[in-house]
Short mmCIF file of the C-alpha atoms (twelve columns), coordinates in Angstrom:
data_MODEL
# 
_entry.id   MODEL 
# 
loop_
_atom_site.group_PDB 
_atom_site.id 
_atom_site.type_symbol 
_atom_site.label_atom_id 
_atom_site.label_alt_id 
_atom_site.label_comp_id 
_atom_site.label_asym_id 
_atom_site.label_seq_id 
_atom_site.Cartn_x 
_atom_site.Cartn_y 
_atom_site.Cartn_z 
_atom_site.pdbx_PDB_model_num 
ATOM 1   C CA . UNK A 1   164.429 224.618 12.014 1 
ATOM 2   C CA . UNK A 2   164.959 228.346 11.490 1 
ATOM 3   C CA . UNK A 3   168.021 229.726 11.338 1 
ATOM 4   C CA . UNK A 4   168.819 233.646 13.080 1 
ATOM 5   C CA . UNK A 5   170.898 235.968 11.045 1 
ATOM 6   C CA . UNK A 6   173.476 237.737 14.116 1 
ATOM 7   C CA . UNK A 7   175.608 240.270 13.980 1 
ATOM 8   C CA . UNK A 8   177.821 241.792 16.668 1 
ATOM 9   C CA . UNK A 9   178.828 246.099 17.167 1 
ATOM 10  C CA . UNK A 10  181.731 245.900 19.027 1 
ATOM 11  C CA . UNK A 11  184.126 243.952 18.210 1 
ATOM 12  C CA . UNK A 12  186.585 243.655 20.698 1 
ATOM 13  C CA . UNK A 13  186.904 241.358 23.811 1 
ATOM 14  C CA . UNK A 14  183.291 240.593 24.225 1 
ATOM 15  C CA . UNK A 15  181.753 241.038 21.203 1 
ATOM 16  C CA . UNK A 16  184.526 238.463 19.976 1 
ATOM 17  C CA . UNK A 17  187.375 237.006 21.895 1 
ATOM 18  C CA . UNK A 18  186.921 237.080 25.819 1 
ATOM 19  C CA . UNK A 19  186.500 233.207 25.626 1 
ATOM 20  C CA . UNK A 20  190.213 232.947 24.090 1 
ATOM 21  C CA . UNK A 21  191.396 234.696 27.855 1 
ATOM 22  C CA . UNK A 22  189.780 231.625 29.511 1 
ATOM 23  C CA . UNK A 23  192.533 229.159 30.445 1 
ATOM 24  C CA . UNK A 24  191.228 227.480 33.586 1 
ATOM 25  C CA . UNK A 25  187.791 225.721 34.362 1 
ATOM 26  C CA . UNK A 26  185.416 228.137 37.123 1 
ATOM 27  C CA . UNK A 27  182.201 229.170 36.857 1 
ATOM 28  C CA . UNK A 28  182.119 230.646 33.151 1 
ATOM 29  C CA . UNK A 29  181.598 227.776 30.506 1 
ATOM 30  C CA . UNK A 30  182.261 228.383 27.568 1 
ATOM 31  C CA . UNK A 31  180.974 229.776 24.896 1 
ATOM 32  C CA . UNK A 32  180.782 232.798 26.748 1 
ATOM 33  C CA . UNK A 33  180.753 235.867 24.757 1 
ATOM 34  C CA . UNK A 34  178.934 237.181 21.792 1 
ATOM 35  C CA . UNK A 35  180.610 235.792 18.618 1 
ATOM 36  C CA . UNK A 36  181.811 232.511 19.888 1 
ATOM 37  C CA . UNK A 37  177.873 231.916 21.231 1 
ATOM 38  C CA . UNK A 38  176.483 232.908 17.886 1 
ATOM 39  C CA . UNK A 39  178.915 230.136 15.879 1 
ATOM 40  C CA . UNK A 40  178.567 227.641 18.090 1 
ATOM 41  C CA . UNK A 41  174.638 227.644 18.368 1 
ATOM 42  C CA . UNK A 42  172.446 225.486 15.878 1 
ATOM 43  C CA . UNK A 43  169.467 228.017 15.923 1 
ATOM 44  C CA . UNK A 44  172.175 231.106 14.849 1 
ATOM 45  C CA . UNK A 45  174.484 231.991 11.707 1 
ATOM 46  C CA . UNK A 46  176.776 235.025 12.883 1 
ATOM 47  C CA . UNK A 47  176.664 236.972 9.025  1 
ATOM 48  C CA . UNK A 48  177.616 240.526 9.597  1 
ATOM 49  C CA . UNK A 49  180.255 242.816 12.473 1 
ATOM 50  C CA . UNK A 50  180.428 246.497 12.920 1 
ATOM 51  C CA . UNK A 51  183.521 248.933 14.215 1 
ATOM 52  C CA . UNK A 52  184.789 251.736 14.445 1 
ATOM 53  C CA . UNK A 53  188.242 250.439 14.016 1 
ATOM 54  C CA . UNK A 54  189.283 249.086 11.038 1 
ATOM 55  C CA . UNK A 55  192.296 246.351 12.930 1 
ATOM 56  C CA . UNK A 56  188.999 244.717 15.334 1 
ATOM 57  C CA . UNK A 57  187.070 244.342 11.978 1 
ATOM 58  C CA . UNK A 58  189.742 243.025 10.619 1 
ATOM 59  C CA . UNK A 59  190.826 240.718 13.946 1 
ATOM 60  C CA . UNK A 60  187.415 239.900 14.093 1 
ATOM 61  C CA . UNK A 61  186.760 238.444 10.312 1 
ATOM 62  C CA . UNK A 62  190.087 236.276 10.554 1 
ATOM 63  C CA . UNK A 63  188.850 234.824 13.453 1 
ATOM 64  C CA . UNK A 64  185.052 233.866 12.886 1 
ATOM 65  C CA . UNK A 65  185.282 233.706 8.845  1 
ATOM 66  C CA . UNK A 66  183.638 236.746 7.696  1 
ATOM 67  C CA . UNK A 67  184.561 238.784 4.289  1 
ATOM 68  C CA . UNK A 68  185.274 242.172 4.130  1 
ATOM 69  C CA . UNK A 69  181.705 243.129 2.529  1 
ATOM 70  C CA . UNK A 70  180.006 241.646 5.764  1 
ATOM 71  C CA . UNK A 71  182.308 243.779 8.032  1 
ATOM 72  C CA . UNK A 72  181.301 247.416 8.468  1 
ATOM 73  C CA . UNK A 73  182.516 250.579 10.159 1 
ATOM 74  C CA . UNK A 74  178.935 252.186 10.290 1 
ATOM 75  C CA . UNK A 75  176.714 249.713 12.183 1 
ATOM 76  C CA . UNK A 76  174.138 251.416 10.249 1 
ATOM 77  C CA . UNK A 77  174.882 250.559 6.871  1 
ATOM 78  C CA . UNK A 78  174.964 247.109 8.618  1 
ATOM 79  C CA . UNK A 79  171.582 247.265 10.035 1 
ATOM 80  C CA . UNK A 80  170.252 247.851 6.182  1 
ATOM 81  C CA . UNK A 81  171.837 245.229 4.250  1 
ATOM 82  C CA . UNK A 82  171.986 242.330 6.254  1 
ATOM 83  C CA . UNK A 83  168.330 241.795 7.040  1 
ATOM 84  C CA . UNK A 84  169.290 240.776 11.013 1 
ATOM 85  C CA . UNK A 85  167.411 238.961 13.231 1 
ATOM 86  C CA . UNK A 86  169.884 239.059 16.518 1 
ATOM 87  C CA . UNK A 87  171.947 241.808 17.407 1 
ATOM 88  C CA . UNK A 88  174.559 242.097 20.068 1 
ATOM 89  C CA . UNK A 89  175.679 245.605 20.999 1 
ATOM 90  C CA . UNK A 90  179.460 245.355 22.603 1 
ATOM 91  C CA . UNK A 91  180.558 248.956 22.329 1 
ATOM 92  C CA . UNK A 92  181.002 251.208 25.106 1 
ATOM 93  C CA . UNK A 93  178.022 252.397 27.240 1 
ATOM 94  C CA . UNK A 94  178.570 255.947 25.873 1 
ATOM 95  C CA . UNK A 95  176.652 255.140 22.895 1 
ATOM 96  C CA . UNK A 96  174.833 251.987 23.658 1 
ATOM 97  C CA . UNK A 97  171.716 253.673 24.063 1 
ATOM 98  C CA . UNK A 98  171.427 255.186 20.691 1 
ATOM 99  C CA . UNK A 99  172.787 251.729 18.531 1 
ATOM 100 C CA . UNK A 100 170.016 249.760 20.760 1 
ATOM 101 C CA . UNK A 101 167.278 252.094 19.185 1 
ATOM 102 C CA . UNK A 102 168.738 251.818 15.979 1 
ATOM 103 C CA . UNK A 103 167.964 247.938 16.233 1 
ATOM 104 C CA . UNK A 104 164.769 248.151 17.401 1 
ATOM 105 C CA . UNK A 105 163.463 250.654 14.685 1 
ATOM 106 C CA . UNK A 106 165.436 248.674 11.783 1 
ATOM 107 C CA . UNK A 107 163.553 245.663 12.955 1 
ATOM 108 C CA . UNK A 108 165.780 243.880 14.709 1 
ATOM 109 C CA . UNK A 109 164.172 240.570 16.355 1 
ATOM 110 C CA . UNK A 110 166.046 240.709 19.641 1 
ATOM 111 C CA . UNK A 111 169.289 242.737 20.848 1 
ATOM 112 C CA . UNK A 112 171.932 241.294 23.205 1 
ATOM 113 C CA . UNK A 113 173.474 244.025 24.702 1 
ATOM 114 C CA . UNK A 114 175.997 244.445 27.296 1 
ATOM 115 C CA . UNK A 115 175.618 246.226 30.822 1 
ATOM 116 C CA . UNK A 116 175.539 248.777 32.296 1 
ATOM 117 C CA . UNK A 117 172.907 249.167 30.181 1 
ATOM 118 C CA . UNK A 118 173.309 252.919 30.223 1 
ATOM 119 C CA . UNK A 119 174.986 255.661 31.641 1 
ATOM 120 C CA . UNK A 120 171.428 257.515 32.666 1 
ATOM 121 C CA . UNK A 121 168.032 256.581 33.365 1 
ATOM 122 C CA . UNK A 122 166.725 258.267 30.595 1 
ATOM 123 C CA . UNK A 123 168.310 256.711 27.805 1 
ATOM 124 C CA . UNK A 124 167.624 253.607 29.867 1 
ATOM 125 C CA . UNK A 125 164.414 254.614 29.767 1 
ATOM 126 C CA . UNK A 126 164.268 255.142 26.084 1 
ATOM 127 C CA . UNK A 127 166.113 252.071 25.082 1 
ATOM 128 C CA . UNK A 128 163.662 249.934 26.649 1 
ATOM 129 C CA . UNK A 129 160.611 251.883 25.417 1 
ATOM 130 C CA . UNK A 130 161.876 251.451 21.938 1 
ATOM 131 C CA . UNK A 131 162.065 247.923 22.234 1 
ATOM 132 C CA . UNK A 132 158.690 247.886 23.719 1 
ATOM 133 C CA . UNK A 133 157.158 249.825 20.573 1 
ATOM 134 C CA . UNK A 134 159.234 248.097 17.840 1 
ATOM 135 C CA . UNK A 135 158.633 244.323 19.397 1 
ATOM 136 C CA . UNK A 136 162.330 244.104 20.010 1 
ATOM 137 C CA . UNK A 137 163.594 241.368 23.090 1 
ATOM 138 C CA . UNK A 138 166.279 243.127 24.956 1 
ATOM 139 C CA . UNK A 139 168.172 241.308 26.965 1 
ATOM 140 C CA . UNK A 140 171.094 243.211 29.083 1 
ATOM 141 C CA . UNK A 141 174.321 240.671 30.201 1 
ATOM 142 C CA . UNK A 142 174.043 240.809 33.643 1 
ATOM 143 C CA . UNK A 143 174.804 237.016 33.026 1 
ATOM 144 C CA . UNK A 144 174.977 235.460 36.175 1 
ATOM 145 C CA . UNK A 145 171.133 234.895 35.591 1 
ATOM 146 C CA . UNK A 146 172.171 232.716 33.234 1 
ATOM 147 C CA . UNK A 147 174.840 231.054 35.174 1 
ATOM 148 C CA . UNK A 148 173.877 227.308 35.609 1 
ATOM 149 C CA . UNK A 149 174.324 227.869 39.612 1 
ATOM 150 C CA . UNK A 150 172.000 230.560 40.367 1 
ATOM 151 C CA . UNK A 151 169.674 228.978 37.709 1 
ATOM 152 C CA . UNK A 152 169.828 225.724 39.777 1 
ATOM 153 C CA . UNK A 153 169.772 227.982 42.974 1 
ATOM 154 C CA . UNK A 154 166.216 230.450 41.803 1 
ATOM 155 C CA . UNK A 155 164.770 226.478 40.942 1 
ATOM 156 C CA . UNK A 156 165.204 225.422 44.584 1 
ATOM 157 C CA . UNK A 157 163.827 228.957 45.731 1 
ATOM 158 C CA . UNK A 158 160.787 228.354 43.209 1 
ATOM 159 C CA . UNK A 159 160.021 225.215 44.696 1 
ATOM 160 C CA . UNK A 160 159.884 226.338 48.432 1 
ATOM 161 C CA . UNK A 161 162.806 224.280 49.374 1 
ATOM 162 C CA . UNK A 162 164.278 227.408 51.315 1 
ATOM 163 C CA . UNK A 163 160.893 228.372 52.608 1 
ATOM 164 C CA . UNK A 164 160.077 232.236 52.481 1 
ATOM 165 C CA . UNK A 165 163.321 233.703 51.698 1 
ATOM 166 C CA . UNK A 166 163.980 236.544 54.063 1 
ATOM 167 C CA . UNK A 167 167.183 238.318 52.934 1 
ATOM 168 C CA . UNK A 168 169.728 238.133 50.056 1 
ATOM 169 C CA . UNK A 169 173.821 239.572 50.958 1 
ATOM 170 C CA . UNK A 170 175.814 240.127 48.192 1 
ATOM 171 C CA . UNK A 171 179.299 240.720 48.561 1 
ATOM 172 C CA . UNK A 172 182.003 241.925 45.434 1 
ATOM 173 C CA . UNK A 173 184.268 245.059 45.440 1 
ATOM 174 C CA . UNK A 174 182.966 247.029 42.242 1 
ATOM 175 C CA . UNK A 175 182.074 250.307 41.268 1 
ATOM 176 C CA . UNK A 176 178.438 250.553 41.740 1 
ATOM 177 C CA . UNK A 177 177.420 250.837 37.517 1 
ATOM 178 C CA . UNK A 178 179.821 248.998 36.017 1 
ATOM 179 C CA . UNK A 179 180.213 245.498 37.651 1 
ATOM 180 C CA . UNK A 180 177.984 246.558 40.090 1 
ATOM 181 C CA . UNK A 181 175.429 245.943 37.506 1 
ATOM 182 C CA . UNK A 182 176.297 242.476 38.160 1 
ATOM 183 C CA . UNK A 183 175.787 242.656 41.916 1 
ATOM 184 C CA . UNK A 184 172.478 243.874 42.086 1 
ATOM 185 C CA . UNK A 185 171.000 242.369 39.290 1 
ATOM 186 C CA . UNK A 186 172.156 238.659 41.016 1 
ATOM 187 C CA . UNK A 187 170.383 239.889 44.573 1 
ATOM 188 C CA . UNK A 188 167.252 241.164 42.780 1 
ATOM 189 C CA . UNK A 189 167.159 237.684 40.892 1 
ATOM 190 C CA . UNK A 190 167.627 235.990 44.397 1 
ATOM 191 C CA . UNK A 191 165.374 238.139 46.156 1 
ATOM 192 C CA . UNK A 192 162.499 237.765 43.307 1 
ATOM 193 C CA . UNK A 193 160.723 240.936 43.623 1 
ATOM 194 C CA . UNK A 194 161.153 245.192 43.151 1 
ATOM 195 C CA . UNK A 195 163.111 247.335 44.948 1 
ATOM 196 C CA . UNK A 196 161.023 249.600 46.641 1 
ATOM 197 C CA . UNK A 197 163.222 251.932 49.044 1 
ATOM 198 C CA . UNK A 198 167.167 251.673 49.977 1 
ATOM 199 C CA . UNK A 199 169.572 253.285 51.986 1 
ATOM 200 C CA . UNK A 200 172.996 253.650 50.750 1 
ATOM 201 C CA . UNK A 201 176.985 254.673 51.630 1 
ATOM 202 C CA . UNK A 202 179.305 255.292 49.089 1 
ATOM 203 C CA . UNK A 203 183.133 255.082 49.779 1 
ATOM 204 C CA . UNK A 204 183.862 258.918 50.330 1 
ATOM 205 C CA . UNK A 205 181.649 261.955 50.288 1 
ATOM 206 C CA . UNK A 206 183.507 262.980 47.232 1 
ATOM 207 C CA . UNK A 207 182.835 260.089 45.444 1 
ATOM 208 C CA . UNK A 208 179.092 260.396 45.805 1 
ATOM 209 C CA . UNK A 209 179.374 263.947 44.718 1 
ATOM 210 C CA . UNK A 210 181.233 263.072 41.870 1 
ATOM 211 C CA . UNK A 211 178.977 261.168 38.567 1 
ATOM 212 C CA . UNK A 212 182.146 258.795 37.958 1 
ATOM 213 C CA . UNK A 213 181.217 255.047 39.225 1 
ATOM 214 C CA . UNK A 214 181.608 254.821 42.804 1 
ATOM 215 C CA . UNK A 215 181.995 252.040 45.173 1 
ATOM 216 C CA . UNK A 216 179.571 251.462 47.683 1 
ATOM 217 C CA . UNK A 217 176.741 249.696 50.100 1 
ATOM 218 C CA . UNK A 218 173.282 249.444 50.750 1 
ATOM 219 C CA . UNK A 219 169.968 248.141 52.291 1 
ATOM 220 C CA . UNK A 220 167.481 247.056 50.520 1 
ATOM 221 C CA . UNK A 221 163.300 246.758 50.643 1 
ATOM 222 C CA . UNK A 222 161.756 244.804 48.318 1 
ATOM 223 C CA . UNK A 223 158.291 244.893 47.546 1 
ATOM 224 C CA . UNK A 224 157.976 241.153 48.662 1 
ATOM 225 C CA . UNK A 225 159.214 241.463 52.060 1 
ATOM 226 C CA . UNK A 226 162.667 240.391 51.091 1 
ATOM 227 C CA . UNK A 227 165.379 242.527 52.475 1 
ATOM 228 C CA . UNK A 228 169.255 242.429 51.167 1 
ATOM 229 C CA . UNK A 229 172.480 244.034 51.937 1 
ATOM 230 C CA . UNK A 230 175.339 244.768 48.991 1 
ATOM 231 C CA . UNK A 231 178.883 245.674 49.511 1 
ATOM 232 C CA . UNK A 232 180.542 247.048 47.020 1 
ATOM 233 C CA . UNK A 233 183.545 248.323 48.485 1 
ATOM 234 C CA . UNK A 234 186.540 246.062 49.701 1 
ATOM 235 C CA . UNK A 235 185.339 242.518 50.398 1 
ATOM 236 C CA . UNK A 236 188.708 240.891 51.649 1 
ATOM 237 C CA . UNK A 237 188.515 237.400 51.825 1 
ATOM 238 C CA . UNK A 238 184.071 237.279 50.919 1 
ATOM 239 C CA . UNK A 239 185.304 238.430 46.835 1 
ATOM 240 C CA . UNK A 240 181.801 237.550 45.065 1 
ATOM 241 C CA . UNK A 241 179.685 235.920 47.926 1 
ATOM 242 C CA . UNK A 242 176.058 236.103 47.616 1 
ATOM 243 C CA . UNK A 243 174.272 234.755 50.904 1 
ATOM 244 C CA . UNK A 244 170.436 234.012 50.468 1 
ATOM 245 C CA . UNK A 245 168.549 233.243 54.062 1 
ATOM 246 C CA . UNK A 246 165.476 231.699 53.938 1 
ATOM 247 C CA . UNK A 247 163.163 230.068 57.104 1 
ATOM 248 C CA . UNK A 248 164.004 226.923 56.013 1 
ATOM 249 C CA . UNK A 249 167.187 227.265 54.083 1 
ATOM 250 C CA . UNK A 250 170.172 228.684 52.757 1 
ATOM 251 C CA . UNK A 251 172.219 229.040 50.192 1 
ATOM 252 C CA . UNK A 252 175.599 230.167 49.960 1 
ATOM 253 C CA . UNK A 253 177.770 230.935 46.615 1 
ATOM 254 C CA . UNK A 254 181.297 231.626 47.095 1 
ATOM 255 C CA . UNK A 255 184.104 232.711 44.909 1 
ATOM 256 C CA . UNK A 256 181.639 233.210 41.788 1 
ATOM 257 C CA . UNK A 257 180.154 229.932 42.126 1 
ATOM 258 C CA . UNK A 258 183.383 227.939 42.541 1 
ATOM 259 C CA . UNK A 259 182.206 226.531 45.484 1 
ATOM 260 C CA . UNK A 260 178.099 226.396 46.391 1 
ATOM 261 C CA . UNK A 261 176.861 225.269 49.934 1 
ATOM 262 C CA . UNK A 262 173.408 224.503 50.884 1 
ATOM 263 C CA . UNK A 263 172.285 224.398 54.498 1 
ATOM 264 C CA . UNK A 264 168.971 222.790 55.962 1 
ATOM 265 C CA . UNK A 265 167.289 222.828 59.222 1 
ATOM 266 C CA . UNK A 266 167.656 219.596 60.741 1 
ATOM 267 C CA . UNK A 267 165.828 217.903 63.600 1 
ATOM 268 C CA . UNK A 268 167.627 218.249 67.154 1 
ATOM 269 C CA . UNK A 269 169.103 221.250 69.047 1 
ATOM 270 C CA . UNK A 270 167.802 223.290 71.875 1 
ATOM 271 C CA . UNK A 271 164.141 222.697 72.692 1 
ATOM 272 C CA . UNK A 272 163.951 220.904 69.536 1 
ATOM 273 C CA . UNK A 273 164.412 223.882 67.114 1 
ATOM 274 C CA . UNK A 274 166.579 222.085 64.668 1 
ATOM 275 C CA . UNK A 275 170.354 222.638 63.415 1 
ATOM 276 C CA . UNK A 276 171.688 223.999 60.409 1 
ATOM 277 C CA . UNK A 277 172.938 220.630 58.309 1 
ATOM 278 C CA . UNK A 278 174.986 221.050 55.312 1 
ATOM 279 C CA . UNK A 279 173.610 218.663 52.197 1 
ATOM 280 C CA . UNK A 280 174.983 218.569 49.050 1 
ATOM 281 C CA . UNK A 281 173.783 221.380 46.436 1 
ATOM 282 C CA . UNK A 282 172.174 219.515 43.821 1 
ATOM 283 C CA . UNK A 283 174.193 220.494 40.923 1 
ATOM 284 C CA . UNK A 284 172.663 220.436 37.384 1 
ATOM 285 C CA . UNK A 285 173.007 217.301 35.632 1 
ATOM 286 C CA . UNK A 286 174.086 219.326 31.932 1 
ATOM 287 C CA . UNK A 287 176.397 222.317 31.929 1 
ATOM 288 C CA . UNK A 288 176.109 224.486 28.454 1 
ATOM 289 C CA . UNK A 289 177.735 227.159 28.015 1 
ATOM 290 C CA . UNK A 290 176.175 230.233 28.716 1 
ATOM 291 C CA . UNK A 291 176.629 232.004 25.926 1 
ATOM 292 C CA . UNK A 292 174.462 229.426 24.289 1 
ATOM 293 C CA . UNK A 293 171.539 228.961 27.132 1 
ATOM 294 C CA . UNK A 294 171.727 233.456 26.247 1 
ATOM 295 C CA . UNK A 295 171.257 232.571 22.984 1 
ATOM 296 C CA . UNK A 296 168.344 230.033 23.235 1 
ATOM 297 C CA . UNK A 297 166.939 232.386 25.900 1 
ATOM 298 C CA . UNK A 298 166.738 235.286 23.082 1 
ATOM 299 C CA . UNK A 299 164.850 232.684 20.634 1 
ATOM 300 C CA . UNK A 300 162.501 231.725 23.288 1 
ATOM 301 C CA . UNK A 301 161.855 235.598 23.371 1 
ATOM 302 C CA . UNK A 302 161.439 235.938 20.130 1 
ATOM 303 C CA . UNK A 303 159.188 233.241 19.121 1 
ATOM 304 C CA . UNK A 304 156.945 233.469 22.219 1 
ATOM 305 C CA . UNK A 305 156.883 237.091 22.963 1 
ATOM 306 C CA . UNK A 306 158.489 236.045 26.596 1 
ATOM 307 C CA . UNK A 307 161.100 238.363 28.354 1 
ATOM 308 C CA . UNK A 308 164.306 237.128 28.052 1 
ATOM 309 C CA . UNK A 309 165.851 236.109 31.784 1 
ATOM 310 C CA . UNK A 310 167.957 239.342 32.364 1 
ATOM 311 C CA . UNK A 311 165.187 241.929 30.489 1 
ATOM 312 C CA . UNK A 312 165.888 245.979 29.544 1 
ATOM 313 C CA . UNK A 313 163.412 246.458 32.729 1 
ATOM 314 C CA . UNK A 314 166.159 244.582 34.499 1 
ATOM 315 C CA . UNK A 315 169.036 246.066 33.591 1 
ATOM 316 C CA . UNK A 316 167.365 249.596 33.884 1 
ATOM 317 C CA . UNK A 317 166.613 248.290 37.678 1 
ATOM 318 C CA . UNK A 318 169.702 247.914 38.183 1 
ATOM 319 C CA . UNK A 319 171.360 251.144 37.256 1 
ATOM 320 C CA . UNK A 320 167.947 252.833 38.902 1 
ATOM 321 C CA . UNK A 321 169.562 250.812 42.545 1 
ATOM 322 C CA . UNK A 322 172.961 252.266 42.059 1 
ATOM 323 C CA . UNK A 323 171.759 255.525 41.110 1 
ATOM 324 C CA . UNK A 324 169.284 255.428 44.194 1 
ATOM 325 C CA . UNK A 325 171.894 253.910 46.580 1 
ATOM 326 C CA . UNK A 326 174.351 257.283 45.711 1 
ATOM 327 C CA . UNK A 327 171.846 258.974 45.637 1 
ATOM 328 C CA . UNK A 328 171.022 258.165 49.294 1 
ATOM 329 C CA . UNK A 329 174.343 259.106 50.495 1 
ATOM 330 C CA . UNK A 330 174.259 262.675 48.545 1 
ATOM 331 C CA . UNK A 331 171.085 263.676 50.781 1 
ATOM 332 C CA . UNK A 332 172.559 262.695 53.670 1 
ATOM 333 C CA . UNK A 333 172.020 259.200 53.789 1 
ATOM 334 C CA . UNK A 334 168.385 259.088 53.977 1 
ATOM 335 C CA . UNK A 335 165.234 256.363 52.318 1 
ATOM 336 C CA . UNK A 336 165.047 257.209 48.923 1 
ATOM 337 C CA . UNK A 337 162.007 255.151 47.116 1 
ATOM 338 C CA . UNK A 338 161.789 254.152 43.774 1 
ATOM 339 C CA . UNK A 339 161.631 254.827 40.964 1 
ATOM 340 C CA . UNK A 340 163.462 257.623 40.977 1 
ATOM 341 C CA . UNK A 341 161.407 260.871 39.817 1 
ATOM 342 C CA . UNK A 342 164.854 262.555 38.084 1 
ATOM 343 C CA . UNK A 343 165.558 260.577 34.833 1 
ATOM 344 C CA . UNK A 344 168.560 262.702 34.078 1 
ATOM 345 C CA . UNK A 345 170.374 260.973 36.956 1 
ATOM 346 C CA . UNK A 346 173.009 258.705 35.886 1 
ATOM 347 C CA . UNK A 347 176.241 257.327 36.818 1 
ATOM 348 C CA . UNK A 348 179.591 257.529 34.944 1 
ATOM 349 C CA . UNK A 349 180.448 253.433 34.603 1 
ATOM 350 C CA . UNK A 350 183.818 252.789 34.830 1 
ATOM 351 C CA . UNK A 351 183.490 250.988 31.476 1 
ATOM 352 C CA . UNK A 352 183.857 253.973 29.551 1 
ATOM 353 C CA . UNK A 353 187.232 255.007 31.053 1 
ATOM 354 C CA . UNK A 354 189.668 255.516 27.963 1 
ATOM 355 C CA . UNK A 355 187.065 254.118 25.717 1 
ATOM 356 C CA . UNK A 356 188.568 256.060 22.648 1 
ATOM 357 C CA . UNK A 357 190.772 252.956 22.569 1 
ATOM 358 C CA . UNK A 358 189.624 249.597 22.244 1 
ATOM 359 C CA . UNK A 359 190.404 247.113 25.249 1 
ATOM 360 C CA . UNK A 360 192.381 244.871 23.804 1 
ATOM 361 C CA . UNK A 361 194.910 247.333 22.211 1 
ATOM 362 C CA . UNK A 362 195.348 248.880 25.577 1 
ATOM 363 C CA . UNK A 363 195.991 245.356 27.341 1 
ATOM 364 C CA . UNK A 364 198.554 244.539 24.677 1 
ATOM 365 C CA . UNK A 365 200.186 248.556 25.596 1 
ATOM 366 C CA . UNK A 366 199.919 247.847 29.254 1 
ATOM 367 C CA . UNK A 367 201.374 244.259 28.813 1 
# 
């Protein structure tokens, strides 16, 4: 059996310890995050980290066993010695762009790299067309595509138990980049097609005018007939909900998958046009985490030439939505198709707020 030489750049809460916040069961099984995934899998030996910081190198060879010669504060350098097969890329979005291309022209098998996968379309654009020329999988962690859930969920839409699905709602207070990235990336996977037009609303006129990450709605057409709605901007009591109609079913996810609820048309009700019947959602049978189903997901890729689940095409989609759905409101809340003929558009993800320090050492400040 072969055995992947990974590496993480970033090493702060998810390139390394997010999974040590996790107290109480949900919907994220654990592993989770980048490190974690890499030790725990059978296929994967996690050899090398990169940072900018020399107290998260240091953090971050304590925790997963790593000597100081494997730990590096110029992912570069890292890229030449340690002959890597996986990469994840855990830094801020400011610079993702650039350290993704650096993988794919050092040869780097397949990158794992955290959303938003940019802050514009254009180095969007080039990260995924230096992938494409270098052979490179890039998968962005939009992860809910590899929640077990809306895995088990796209299987029952695959199979035609919901009939033709009609529309996809997705509900979750976020700015529109950041985990809004999430958002529409789980109602395109629903919805199973492209996003051809949208119309969107964004909280204030300001904050469409502005390029920070804004909160927002939207309608969308996709190129199979599928419509959806997203809202962005306060949810109340609907906090993660994604709602996906079909002719003959539906499926409901509530609370990020705590709670899943399948309806079918039964026989009965006026004239004989059936009534909605709850039945049980037929949960999977083996629950991994999903770091680790990433991780096999990422071989697959790599030894098949496959795209991984949640692709650079995908993650590009998704900023291209946002960017379209602001976009929208800016011109006076008119159809704007895709894609989007101005590359240079992007939005300012939250993510990168105060990104000069890491994460963690501003929760421990705040705390």
């Amino acid at each position: 059996m072969t055995t992947y030489r990974a590496a993480v750049i970033g090493l702060g809460r998810m390139g390394s310890t997010f999974d040590d916040e996790m107290t109480e069961g949900g919907s994220i099984f654990l592993p989770y995050c980048h490190a974690p995934s890499y030790c725990a899998s059978p296929h994967t030996e996690l050899v090398a980290g990169a940072d900018l910081h020399d107290e998260q190198r240091a953090i971050f060879g304590d925790r997963w066993g790593l000597e100081q010669d494997h730990l590096y504060s110029d992912y570069r350098q890292m890229l030449e010695r340690e002959n890597l097969d996986l990469v994840s890329v855990c830094t801020t979005a400011r610079i993702r762009s650039q350290i993704v291309e650096d993988c794919a022209r050092a040869g780097v098998k397949a990158v794992w790299a955290e959303k938003p996968i940019a802050l514009t379309l254009a180095e969007a654009d080039a990260m995924v067309e230096a992938c494409r020329q270098h052979g490179t999988a890039l998968a962005i962690n939009c992860a809910r595509r590899w929640n077990p859930f809306f895995s088990q969920a796209r299987d029952l839409i695959d199979k035609g138990e919901l009939g033709q699905i009609l529309q996809v709602t997705g509900y979750a207070q976020c700015g529109l980049s950041h985990n809004g990235s999430h958002l529409i990336d789980v109602v395109r996977y629903m919805a199973g097609g492209q996003v051809e037009w949208v119309f969107g609303e964004m909280e204030s006129d300001a904050a469409a005018e502005g390029e920070t990450d804004p909160q927002g709605n939207g309608y969308l057409v996709f190129d199979n007939g599928v419509r959806a709605f997203i809202r962005a901007t306060p949810t109340g009591v609907a906090a993660w909900e994604i709602d996906v109609i079909g002719t003959e079913g539906r499926i409901r996810s509530i609370a990020n998958c705590t709670q899943m609820e399948y309806i079918r048309t039964a026989p009965g009700g006026n004239r004989g046009r059936g009534v909605p019947a709850y039945v049980p959602f037929p949960y999977p049978t083996h629950i991994q985490g999903m770091g680790l189903t990433i991780v096999e997901d990422l071989i697959q890729a790599i030894e098949t030439g496959s795209a991984p689940r949640c692709s650079g095409d995908d993650g590009r989609a998704a900023l291209e939505v946002a960017i379209a759905l602001r976009q929208s409101h800016r011109d006076g809340f008119v159809r704007v198709d895709l894609p989007l003929a101005d590359r240079s558009l992007g939005i300012l993800s939250s993510e990168i707020s105060q990104d000069h320090t890491p994460a963690r050492v501003r929760r421990l400040q705040a705390s």
